[in-house]
PDB file of C-alpha atoms in Angstrom:
ATOM      1  CA  UNK A   1       5.265   0.852 -15.688  1.00 44.00           C
ATOM      2  CA  UNK A   2       5.194   3.253 -12.814  1.00 44.00           C
ATOM      3  CA  UNK A   3       7.466   6.242 -13.481  1.00 54.00           C
ATOM      4  CA  UNK A   4       9.685   8.337 -11.539  1.00 78.00           C
ATOM      5  CA  UNK A   5      10.247   6.264  -8.675  1.00 89.00           C
ATOM      6  CA  UNK A   6      13.214   5.688  -6.290  1.00 93.00           C
ATOM      7  CA  UNK A   7      14.222   2.136  -5.465  1.00 95.00           C
ATOM      8  CA  UNK A   8      16.841   1.188  -2.866  1.00 95.00           C
ATOM      9  CA  UNK A   9      18.632  -2.238  -2.922  1.00 95.00           C
ATOM     10  CA  UNK A  10      20.253  -3.311   0.257  1.00 94.00           C
ATOM     11  CA  UNK A  11      22.709  -6.587   0.427  1.00 93.00           C
ATOM     12  CA  UNK A  12      25.901  -7.231   1.885  1.00 91.00           C
ATOM     13  CA  UNK A  13      26.748  -9.645  -0.901  1.00 92.00           C
ATOM     14  CA  UNK A  14      28.305  -7.580  -3.616  1.00 92.00           C
ATOM     15  CA  UNK A  15      27.282  -9.978  -6.686  1.00 92.00           C
ATOM     16  CA  UNK A  16      23.738 -10.055  -5.349  1.00 92.00           C
ATOM     17  CA  UNK A  17      23.674  -6.228  -4.895  1.00 93.00           C
ATOM     18  CA  UNK A  18      24.957  -5.177  -8.297  1.00 94.00           C
ATOM     19  CA  UNK A  19      23.153  -7.953 -10.172  1.00 94.00           C
ATOM     20  CA  UNK A  20      19.787  -6.451  -8.675  1.00 94.00           C
ATOM     21  CA  UNK A  21      20.963  -2.908  -9.311  1.00 94.00           C
ATOM     22  CA  UNK A  22      21.785  -3.738 -12.933  1.00 94.00           C
ATOM     23  CA  UNK A  23      18.553  -5.735 -13.649  1.00 94.00           C
ATOM     24  CA  UNK A  24      16.478  -2.859 -12.158  1.00 94.00           C
ATOM     25  CA  UNK A  25      18.337  -0.275 -14.088  1.00 92.00           C
ATOM     26  CA  UNK A  26      17.552  -1.916 -17.165  1.00 91.00           C
ATOM     27  CA  UNK A  27      13.914  -2.565 -16.381  1.00 91.00           C
ATOM     28  CA  UNK A  28      13.430   1.001 -15.397  1.00 87.00           C
ATOM     29  CA  UNK A  29      15.116   2.159 -18.669  1.00 86.00           C
ATOM     30  CA  UNK A  30      15.873   5.558 -17.095  1.00 81.00           C
ATOM     31  CA  UNK A  31      12.539   6.104 -15.455  1.00 84.00           C
ATOM     32  CA  UNK A  32      13.684   4.702 -12.052  1.00 89.00           C
ATOM     33  CA  UNK A  33      16.742   5.860  -9.941  1.00 92.00           C
ATOM     34  CA  UNK A  34      18.094   2.634  -8.321  1.00 94.00           C
ATOM     35  CA  UNK A  35      20.394   3.417  -5.309  1.00 95.00           C
ATOM     36  CA  UNK A  36      22.218   0.663  -3.196  1.00 94.00           C
ATOM     37  CA  UNK A  37      23.669   0.011   0.198  1.00 93.00           C
ATOM     38  CA  UNK A  38      25.671  -2.891   1.660  1.00 92.00           C
ATOM     39  CA  UNK A  39      24.539  -2.748   5.246  1.00 90.00           C
ATOM     40  CA  UNK A  40      21.538  -1.651   7.263  1.00 89.00           C
ATOM     41  CA  UNK A  41      23.076   1.299   8.835  1.00 90.00           C
ATOM     42  CA  UNK A  42      24.030   3.009   5.573  1.00 91.00           C
ATOM     43  CA  UNK A  43      20.482   2.053   4.204  1.00 91.00           C
ATOM     44  CA  UNK A  44      18.939   3.978   7.186  1.00 90.00           C
ATOM     45  CA  UNK A  45      21.083   7.001   6.336  1.00 90.00           C
ATOM     46  CA  UNK A  46      19.753   6.916   2.813  1.00 91.00           C
ATOM     47  CA  UNK A  47      16.189   6.271   3.822  1.00 90.00           C
ATOM     48  CA  UNK A  48      16.464   9.620   6.081  1.00 88.00           C
ATOM     49  CA  UNK A  49      17.860  11.533   3.229  1.00 89.00           C
ATOM     50  CA  UNK A  50      16.128  10.462   0.159  1.00 88.00           C
ATOM     51  CA  UNK A  51      12.395   9.745  -0.666  1.00 88.00           C
ATOM     52  CA  UNK A  52      12.551   5.923  -1.287  1.00 92.00           C
ATOM     53  CA  UNK A  53       9.540   4.393  -3.004  1.00 92.00           C
ATOM     54  CA  UNK A  54      10.689   0.813  -2.588  1.00 93.00           C
ATOM     55  CA  UNK A  55      13.004  -0.922  -0.383  1.00 94.00           C
ATOM     56  CA  UNK A  56      14.562  -4.266  -1.510  1.00 94.00           C
ATOM     57  CA  UNK A  57      16.572  -5.666   1.336  1.00 92.00           C
ATOM     58  CA  UNK A  58      18.194  -8.973   2.171  1.00 90.00           C
ATOM     59  CA  UNK A  59      17.075 -10.536   5.470  1.00 87.00           C
ATOM     60  CA  UNK A  60      20.378 -11.725   6.682  1.00 84.00           C
ATOM     61  CA  UNK A  61      23.042  -8.983   7.078  1.00 86.00           C
ATOM     62  CA  UNK A  62      25.529  -8.117   9.854  1.00 82.00           C
ATOM     63  CA  UNK A  63      24.543  -5.610  12.566  1.00 81.00           C
ATOM     64  CA  UNK A  64      21.219  -4.425  11.300  1.00 84.00           C
ATOM     65  CA  UNK A  65      19.333  -7.213   9.446  1.00 83.00           C
ATOM     66  CA  UNK A  66      16.525  -6.757   6.809  1.00 84.00           C
ATOM     67  CA  UNK A  67      13.789  -7.412   9.373  1.00 82.00           C
ATOM     68  CA  UNK A  68      15.325  -4.970  11.965  1.00 84.00           C
ATOM     69  CA  UNK A  69      15.616  -2.394   9.067  1.00 87.00           C
ATOM     70  CA  UNK A  70      11.880  -3.009   8.383  1.00 84.00           C
ATOM     71  CA  UNK A  71      10.941  -2.796  12.152  1.00 81.00           C
ATOM     72  CA  UNK A  72      12.888   0.692  12.439  1.00 82.00           C
ATOM     73  CA  UNK A  73      10.905   1.958   9.411  1.00 80.00           C
ATOM     74  CA  UNK A  74       7.639   1.120  11.249  1.00 70.00           C
ATOM     75  CA  UNK A  75       8.183   4.127  13.609  1.00 60.00           C
ATOM     76  CA  UNK A  76       7.958   6.682  10.852  1.00 58.00           C
ATOM     77  CA  UNK A  77       5.172   8.353   9.114  1.00 53.00           C
ATOM     78  CA  UNK A  78       3.029   5.714   7.111  1.00 53.00           C
ATOM     79  CA  UNK A  79       2.987   8.109   4.081  1.00 52.00           C
ATOM     80  CA  UNK A  80       6.690   8.341   4.197  1.00 62.00           C
ATOM     81  CA  UNK A  81       7.175   4.573   4.328  1.00 78.00           C
ATOM     82  CA  UNK A  82       8.319   2.731   1.045  1.00 89.00           C
ATOM     83  CA  UNK A  83       6.933  -0.581   0.131  1.00 89.00           C
ATOM     84  CA  UNK A  84       9.232  -3.436   1.078  1.00 90.00           C
ATOM     85  CA  UNK A  85      10.445  -6.484  -0.636  1.00 91.00           C
ATOM     86  CA  UNK A  86      12.492  -9.033   1.435  1.00 89.00           C
ATOM     87  CA  UNK A  87      15.018 -11.279  -0.220  1.00 89.00           C
ATOM     88  CA  UNK A  88      16.745 -14.277   1.402  1.00 85.00           C
ATOM     89  CA  UNK A  89      18.651 -17.473   0.376  1.00 79.00           C
ATOM     90  CA  UNK A  90      17.080 -19.269   3.368  1.00 71.00           C
ATOM     91  CA  UNK A  91      13.640 -20.711   2.763  1.00 67.00           C
ATOM     92  CA  UNK A  92      12.714 -20.517   6.430  1.00 64.00           C
ATOM     93  CA  UNK A  93       8.799 -19.998   7.072  1.00 62.00           C
ATOM     94  CA  UNK A  94       9.327 -18.016  10.080  1.00 69.00           C
ATOM     95  CA  UNK A  95      11.009 -15.368   7.976  1.00 69.00           C
ATOM     96  CA  UNK A  96       7.719 -15.239   5.708  1.00 67.00           C
ATOM     97  CA  UNK A  97       5.476 -15.041   8.944  1.00 67.00           C
ATOM     98  CA  UNK A  98       7.392 -12.015  10.390  1.00 70.00           C
ATOM     99  CA  UNK A  99       7.297 -10.368   6.907  1.00 70.00           C
ATOM    100  CA  UNK A 100       3.807 -10.538   6.844  1.00 66.00           C
ATOM    101  CA  UNK A 101       3.339  -9.214  10.240  1.00 64.00           C
ATOM    102  CA  UNK A 102       5.651  -6.113   9.150  1.00 69.00           C
ATOM    103  CA  UNK A 103       3.489  -5.374   6.075  1.00 69.00           C
ATOM    104  CA  UNK A 104       6.167  -6.347   3.467  1.00 80.00           C
ATOM    105  CA  UNK A 105       4.750  -6.733   0.101  1.00 78.00           C
ATOM    106  CA  UNK A 106       6.833  -9.566  -1.091  1.00 83.00           C
ATOM    107  CA  UNK A 107       9.265 -12.092  -0.059  1.00 84.00           C
ATOM    108  CA  UNK A 108      11.495 -13.395  -2.826  1.00 88.00           C
ATOM    109  CA  UNK A 109      14.168 -16.282  -2.596  1.00 86.00           C
ATOM    110  CA  UNK A 110      17.553 -16.331  -4.096  1.00 86.00           C
ATOM    111  CA  UNK A 111      18.512 -16.869  -6.691  1.00 87.00           C
ATOM    112  CA  UNK A 112      16.054 -14.400  -8.000  1.00 90.00           C
ATOM    113  CA  UNK A 113      14.579 -14.706 -11.756  1.00 90.00           C
ATOM    114  CA  UNK A 114      14.286 -11.736 -13.717  1.00 91.00           C
ATOM    115  CA  UNK A 115      10.774 -12.147 -14.277  1.00 91.00           C
ATOM    116  CA  UNK A 116       9.822 -12.799 -10.773  1.00 90.00           C
ATOM    117  CA  UNK A 117      11.848  -9.714  -9.648  1.00 93.00           C
ATOM    118  CA  UNK A 118      10.159  -7.380 -12.226  1.00 93.00           C
ATOM    119  CA  UNK A 119       6.572  -8.805 -11.354  1.00 90.00           C
ATOM    120  CA  UNK A 120       7.424  -8.095  -7.587  1.00 90.00           C
ATOM    121  CA  UNK A 121       8.729  -4.626  -8.248  1.00 92.00           C
ATOM    122  CA  UNK A 122       5.916  -3.787 -10.399  1.00 89.00           C
ATOM    123  CA  UNK A 123       3.373  -4.907  -7.785  1.00 85.00           C
ATOM    124  CA  UNK A 124       5.184  -3.285  -4.843  1.00 87.00           C
ATOM    125  CA  UNK A 125       5.347   0.067  -6.600  1.00 88.00           C
ATOM    126  CA  UNK A 126       1.583  -0.366  -7.410  1.00 82.00           C
ATOM    127  CA  UNK A 127       0.897  -0.869  -3.671  1.00 80.00           C
ATOM    128  CA  UNK A 128       2.962   2.076  -2.693  1.00 82.00           C
ATOM    129  CA  UNK A 129       1.468   4.321  -4.968  1.00 79.00           C
ATOM    130  CA  UNK A 130      -2.196   3.444  -3.708  1.00 72.00           C
ATOM    131  CA  UNK A 131      -0.810   3.598  -0.114  1.00 72.00           C
ATOM    132  CA  UNK A 132       0.267   7.080  -0.883  1.00 74.00           C
ATOM    133  CA  UNK A 133      -2.833   8.249  -2.504  1.00 67.00           C
ATOM    134  CA  UNK A 134      -5.041   6.805   0.412  1.00 65.00           C
ATOM    135  CA  UNK A 135      -2.707   8.073   3.015  1.00 67.00           C
ATOM    136  CA  UNK A 136      -3.197  11.609   1.490  1.00 65.00           C
ATOM    137  CA  UNK A 137      -6.927  11.093   1.568  1.00 61.00           C
ATOM    138  CA  UNK A 138      -6.526   9.968   5.446  1.00 60.00           C
ATOM    139  CA  UNK A 139      -4.791  13.155   6.184  1.00 61.00           C
ATOM    140  CA  UNK A 140      -7.626  15.094   4.703  1.00 56.00           C
ATOM    141  CA  UNK A 141      -9.907  13.503   6.947  1.00 51.00           C
ATOM    142  CA  UNK A 142      -7.621  13.815  10.006  1.00 50.00           C
ATOM    143  CA  UNK A 143      -6.629  17.408   9.324  1.00 50.00           C
ATOM    144  CA  UNK A 144      -9.926  18.341   7.500  1.00 42.00           C
ATOM    145  CA  UNK A 145      -7.882  20.109   4.745  1.00 38.00           C
ATOM    146  CA  UNK A 146      -7.732  19.474   0.952  1.00 40.00           C
ATOM    147  CA  UNK A 147      -4.542  20.257  -1.022  1.00 40.00           C
ATOM    148  CA  UNK A 148      -5.635  19.702  -4.467  1.00 36.00           C
ATOM    149  CA  UNK A 149      -3.868  22.392  -6.381  1.00 36.00           C
ATOM    150  CA  UNK A 150      -1.065  23.635  -4.324  1.00 38.00           C
ATOM    151  CA  UNK A 151      -3.257  26.031  -2.204  1.00 50.00           C
ATOM    152  CA  UNK A 152      -4.807  24.562   1.028  1.00 41.00           C
ATOM    153  CA  UNK A 153      -8.459  24.908   1.248  1.00 54.00           C
ATOM    154  CA  UNK A 154     -10.716  24.278   4.148  1.00 69.00           C
ATOM    155  CA  UNK A 155     -13.339  21.467   3.267  1.00 79.00           C
ATOM    156  CA  UNK A 156     -16.994  22.598   3.815  1.00 86.00           C
ATOM    157  CA  UNK A 157     -18.155  21.241   7.228  1.00 88.00           C
ATOM    158  CA  UNK A 158     -20.542  18.638   5.770  1.00 91.00           C
ATOM    159  CA  UNK A 159     -17.917  16.993   3.677  1.00 89.00           C
ATOM    160  CA  UNK A 160     -15.551  16.905   6.873  1.00 86.00           C
ATOM    161  CA  UNK A 161     -18.225  15.380   8.798  1.00 90.00           C
ATOM    162  CA  UNK A 162     -18.822  12.791   5.844  1.00 92.00           C
ATOM    163  CA  UNK A 163     -15.184  11.700   5.871  1.00 88.00           C
ATOM    164  CA  UNK A 164     -15.117  11.139   9.508  1.00 88.00           C
ATOM    165  CA  UNK A 165     -18.216   9.065   9.238  1.00 92.00           C
ATOM    166  CA  UNK A 166     -16.947   6.988   6.478  1.00 91.00           C
ATOM    167  CA  UNK A 167     -13.672   6.412   8.284  1.00 87.00           C
ATOM    168  CA  UNK A 168     -15.609   5.350  11.375  1.00 90.00           C
ATOM    169  CA  UNK A 169     -18.268   3.109   9.683  1.00 92.00           C
ATOM    170  CA  UNK A 170     -16.333   1.632   6.783  1.00 90.00           C
ATOM    171  CA  UNK A 171     -17.308  -1.934   8.090  1.00 90.00           C
ATOM    172  CA  UNK A 172     -20.729  -0.936   7.688  1.00 90.00           C
ATOM    173  CA  UNK A 173     -23.440  -0.976   5.063  1.00 86.00           C
ATOM    174  CA  UNK A 174     -24.209   2.634   4.227  1.00 91.00           C
ATOM    175  CA  UNK A 175     -25.079   4.608   1.198  1.00 91.00           C
ATOM    176  CA  UNK A 176     -24.975   8.110   0.003  1.00 94.00           C
ATOM    177  CA  UNK A 177     -28.391   8.736   1.306  1.00 94.00           C
ATOM    178  CA  UNK A 178     -27.630   7.836   4.712  1.00 94.00           C
ATOM    179  CA  UNK A 179     -24.444  10.070   4.951  1.00 95.00           C
ATOM    180  CA  UNK A 180     -26.215  13.183   3.483  1.00 95.00           C
ATOM    181  CA  UNK A 181     -28.714  12.594   6.104  1.00 95.00           C
ATOM    182  CA  UNK A 182     -26.196  12.458   8.758  1.00 95.00           C
ATOM    183  CA  UNK A 183     -24.828  15.667   7.606  1.00 94.00           C
ATOM    184  CA  UNK A 184     -28.150  17.224   7.312  1.00 94.00           C
ATOM    185  CA  UNK A 185     -28.048  18.019   3.317  1.00 94.00           C
ATOM    186  CA  UNK A 186     -30.210  17.058   0.570  1.00 94.00           C
ATOM    187  CA  UNK A 187     -28.663  13.861  -1.053  1.00 94.00           C
ATOM    188  CA  UNK A 188     -28.371  15.682  -4.481  1.00 94.00           C
ATOM    189  CA  UNK A 189     -26.827  18.617  -3.014  1.00 95.00           C
ATOM    190  CA  UNK A 190     -24.308  16.555  -0.852  1.00 95.00           C
ATOM    191  CA  UNK A 191     -23.287  14.517  -3.941  1.00 94.00           C
ATOM    192  CA  UNK A 192     -22.399  17.609  -5.966  1.00 94.00           C
ATOM    193  CA  UNK A 193     -20.600  19.328  -3.251  1.00 93.00           C
ATOM    194  CA  UNK A 194     -18.553  16.022  -2.283  1.00 92.00           C
ATOM    195  CA  UNK A 195     -17.473  15.554  -5.822  1.00 90.00           C
ATOM    196  CA  UNK A 196     -16.479  19.404  -6.117  1.00 88.00           C
ATOM    197  CA  UNK A 197     -14.177  19.259  -3.169  1.00 86.00           C
ATOM    198  CA  UNK A 198     -12.756  15.945  -3.185  1.00 84.00           C
ATOM    199  CA  UNK A 199     -12.453  15.562  -7.059  1.00 80.00           C
ATOM    200  CA  UNK A 200     -14.262  12.077  -7.056  1.00 85.00           C
ATOM    201  CA  UNK A 201     -17.703  10.890  -6.475  1.00 91.00           C
ATOM    202  CA  UNK A 202     -18.952   9.908  -3.098  1.00 93.00           C
ATOM    203  CA  UNK A 203     -19.124   6.445  -4.163  1.00 92.00           C
ATOM    204  CA  UNK A 204     -15.677   6.114  -5.777  1.00 89.00           C
ATOM    205  CA  UNK A 205     -14.180   7.355  -2.598  1.00 89.00           C
ATOM    206  CA  UNK A 206     -15.944   4.793  -0.415  1.00 92.00           C
ATOM    207  CA  UNK A 207     -15.006   2.163  -2.758  1.00 91.00           C
ATOM    208  CA  UNK A 208     -11.337   3.002  -2.961  1.00 87.00           C
ATOM    209  CA  UNK A 209     -10.997   3.309   0.795  1.00 88.00           C
ATOM    210  CA  UNK A 210     -12.812  -0.275   1.113  1.00 92.00           C
ATOM    211  CA  UNK A 211     -10.429  -1.767  -1.595  1.00 90.00           C
ATOM    212  CA  UNK A 212      -7.335  -0.294  -0.030  1.00 85.00           C
ATOM    213  CA  UNK A 213      -8.160  -1.672   3.419  1.00 89.00           C
ATOM    214  CA  UNK A 214      -9.042  -5.076   1.802  1.00 92.00           C
ATOM    215  CA  UNK A 215      -5.657  -4.998   0.048  1.00 87.00           C
ATOM    216  CA  UNK A 216      -3.987  -4.515   3.365  1.00 85.00           C
ATOM    217  CA  UNK A 217      -5.902  -7.521   5.095  1.00 89.00           C
ATOM    218  CA  UNK A 218      -5.176  -9.659   1.999  1.00 89.00           C
ATOM    219  CA  UNK A 219      -1.545  -9.129   2.273  1.00 82.00           C
ATOM    220  CA  UNK A 220      -1.035  -8.715   6.053  1.00 78.00           C
ATOM    221  CA  UNK A 221      -3.333 -11.455   7.410  1.00 84.00           C
ATOM    222  CA  UNK A 222      -4.677 -14.978   6.579  1.00 85.00           C
ATOM    223  CA  UNK A 223      -8.288 -14.141   7.034  1.00 91.00           C
ATOM    224  CA  UNK A 224     -10.518 -15.828   4.407  1.00 93.00           C
ATOM    225  CA  UNK A 225     -11.745 -13.560   1.577  1.00 95.00           C
ATOM    226  CA  UNK A 226     -15.581 -13.716   3.048  1.00 95.00           C
ATOM    227  CA  UNK A 227     -14.365 -12.357   6.211  1.00 94.00           C
ATOM    228  CA  UNK A 228     -12.356  -9.683   4.653  1.00 95.00           C
ATOM    229  CA  UNK A 229     -15.449  -8.758   2.526  1.00 95.00           C
ATOM    230  CA  UNK A 230     -17.429  -8.176   5.742  1.00 94.00           C
ATOM    231  CA  UNK A 231     -14.791  -6.251   7.426  1.00 93.00           C
ATOM    232  CA  UNK A 232     -14.666  -3.630   4.618  1.00 94.00           C
ATOM    233  CA  UNK A 233     -18.495  -3.337   4.184  1.00 93.00           C
ATOM    234  CA  UNK A 234     -19.477  -5.696   1.620  1.00 93.00           C
ATOM    235  CA  UNK A 235     -22.640  -7.971   2.425  1.00 89.00           C
ATOM    236  CA  UNK A 236     -21.838 -10.539  -0.050  1.00 93.00           C
ATOM    237  CA  UNK A 237     -18.556 -12.253  -1.105  1.00 94.00           C
ATOM    238  CA  UNK A 238     -19.685 -12.450  -4.682  1.00 94.00           C
ATOM    239  CA  UNK A 239     -20.029  -8.631  -4.949  1.00 94.00           C
ATOM    240  CA  UNK A 240     -16.910  -7.934  -3.126  1.00 95.00           C
ATOM    241  CA  UNK A 241     -14.901 -10.294  -5.523  1.00 94.00           C
ATOM    242  CA  UNK A 242     -16.538  -8.183  -8.640  1.00 92.00           C
ATOM    243  CA  UNK A 243     -15.677  -4.840  -7.385  1.00 92.00           C
ATOM    244  CA  UNK A 244     -11.994  -5.915  -6.310  1.00 93.00           C
ATOM    245  CA  UNK A 245     -11.536  -7.295  -9.689  1.00 89.00           C
ATOM    246  CA  UNK A 246     -12.899  -4.128 -11.396  1.00 86.00           C
ATOM    247  CA  UNK A 247     -10.592  -1.999  -9.502  1.00 82.00           C
ATOM    248  CA  UNK A 248      -7.216  -4.291  -9.236  1.00 81.00           C
ATOM    249  CA  UNK A 249      -7.578  -6.200 -12.361  1.00 82.00           C
ATOM    250  CA  UNK A 250      -7.443  -9.488 -10.408  1.00 85.00           C
ATOM    251  CA  UNK A 251      -9.495 -11.568  -7.913  1.00 90.00           C
ATOM    252  CA  UNK A 252      -8.679 -11.106  -4.067  1.00 92.00           C
ATOM    253  CA  UNK A 253      -7.294 -14.683  -3.906  1.00 90.00           C
ATOM    254  CA  UNK A 254      -5.169 -14.021  -6.856  1.00 87.00           C
ATOM    255  CA  UNK A 255      -3.981 -10.565  -5.561  1.00 85.00           C
ATOM    256  CA  UNK A 256      -3.048 -12.267  -2.205  1.00 86.00           C
ATOM    257  CA  UNK A 257      -1.118 -14.988  -4.130  1.00 79.00           C
ATOM    258  CA  UNK A 258       0.664 -12.331  -6.271  1.00 71.00           C
ATOM    259  CA  UNK A 259       1.243  -9.858  -3.623  1.00 55.00           C
ATOM    260  CA  UNK A 260       2.710 -12.010  -0.748  1.00 45.00           C
ATOM    261  CA  UNK A 261       4.812 -14.925  -2.087  1.00 37.00           C
ATOM    262  CA  UNK A 262       5.587 -17.276   0.700  1.00 35.00           C
ATOM    263  CA  UNK A 263       8.481 -19.464   0.420  1.00 33.00           C
ATOM    264  CA  UNK A 264       8.154 -22.896  -0.881  1.00 28.00           C
TER     265      UNK A 264
END
């Protein structure tokens, strides 16, 4: 279980709000902080004051609905946004469609079973942690800075150029040698330099970036897995499936079914 996380439960129904809070406190066993709010306005205040890792919110609430709450979060920094699980007592497909468009990690119907809730929370926290990690890496690309030990160090120019190249050509097939040539370095030296400054190999960096993009497409679109594989730079679906499963412990199809449950 992911530790040291803060979860915010928002629901205008006291029984549901208190029940979810108690279940999550028991599940977290002291490792997670569980906050609650009975309306969207108070939730926004908490989100401004606290670093929230996961937001679990009812869809239908007075004044500010769960969907409105999520939409207002869209304008903030991606790195600061929590993972989101929407809950509802109404099995209406239009809600699920809007949830997918807003990048919601999961959609649960009331009454919520403990096992379904815990599975959804674990998945959401994993997604949030990966988003945070990849957002940090992307900030390195954008600002050309690396903050690895608390001191801010400027990346070597060839590494900066390599990161920009990877970001711009992620959907294309390229290897270490091609990128090394692009930054005018010997491939062996480039490999050592990249690992020294990024604290991971070039191949691992590219793979993580591709898998993260694939996860977003799996959760937020209905694109077939074969097309997603192409969009993140894999020439064959079979190899993409293998790499994805190696990193995520599940096939792309299983990840999509577990990460974005549509109402029945």
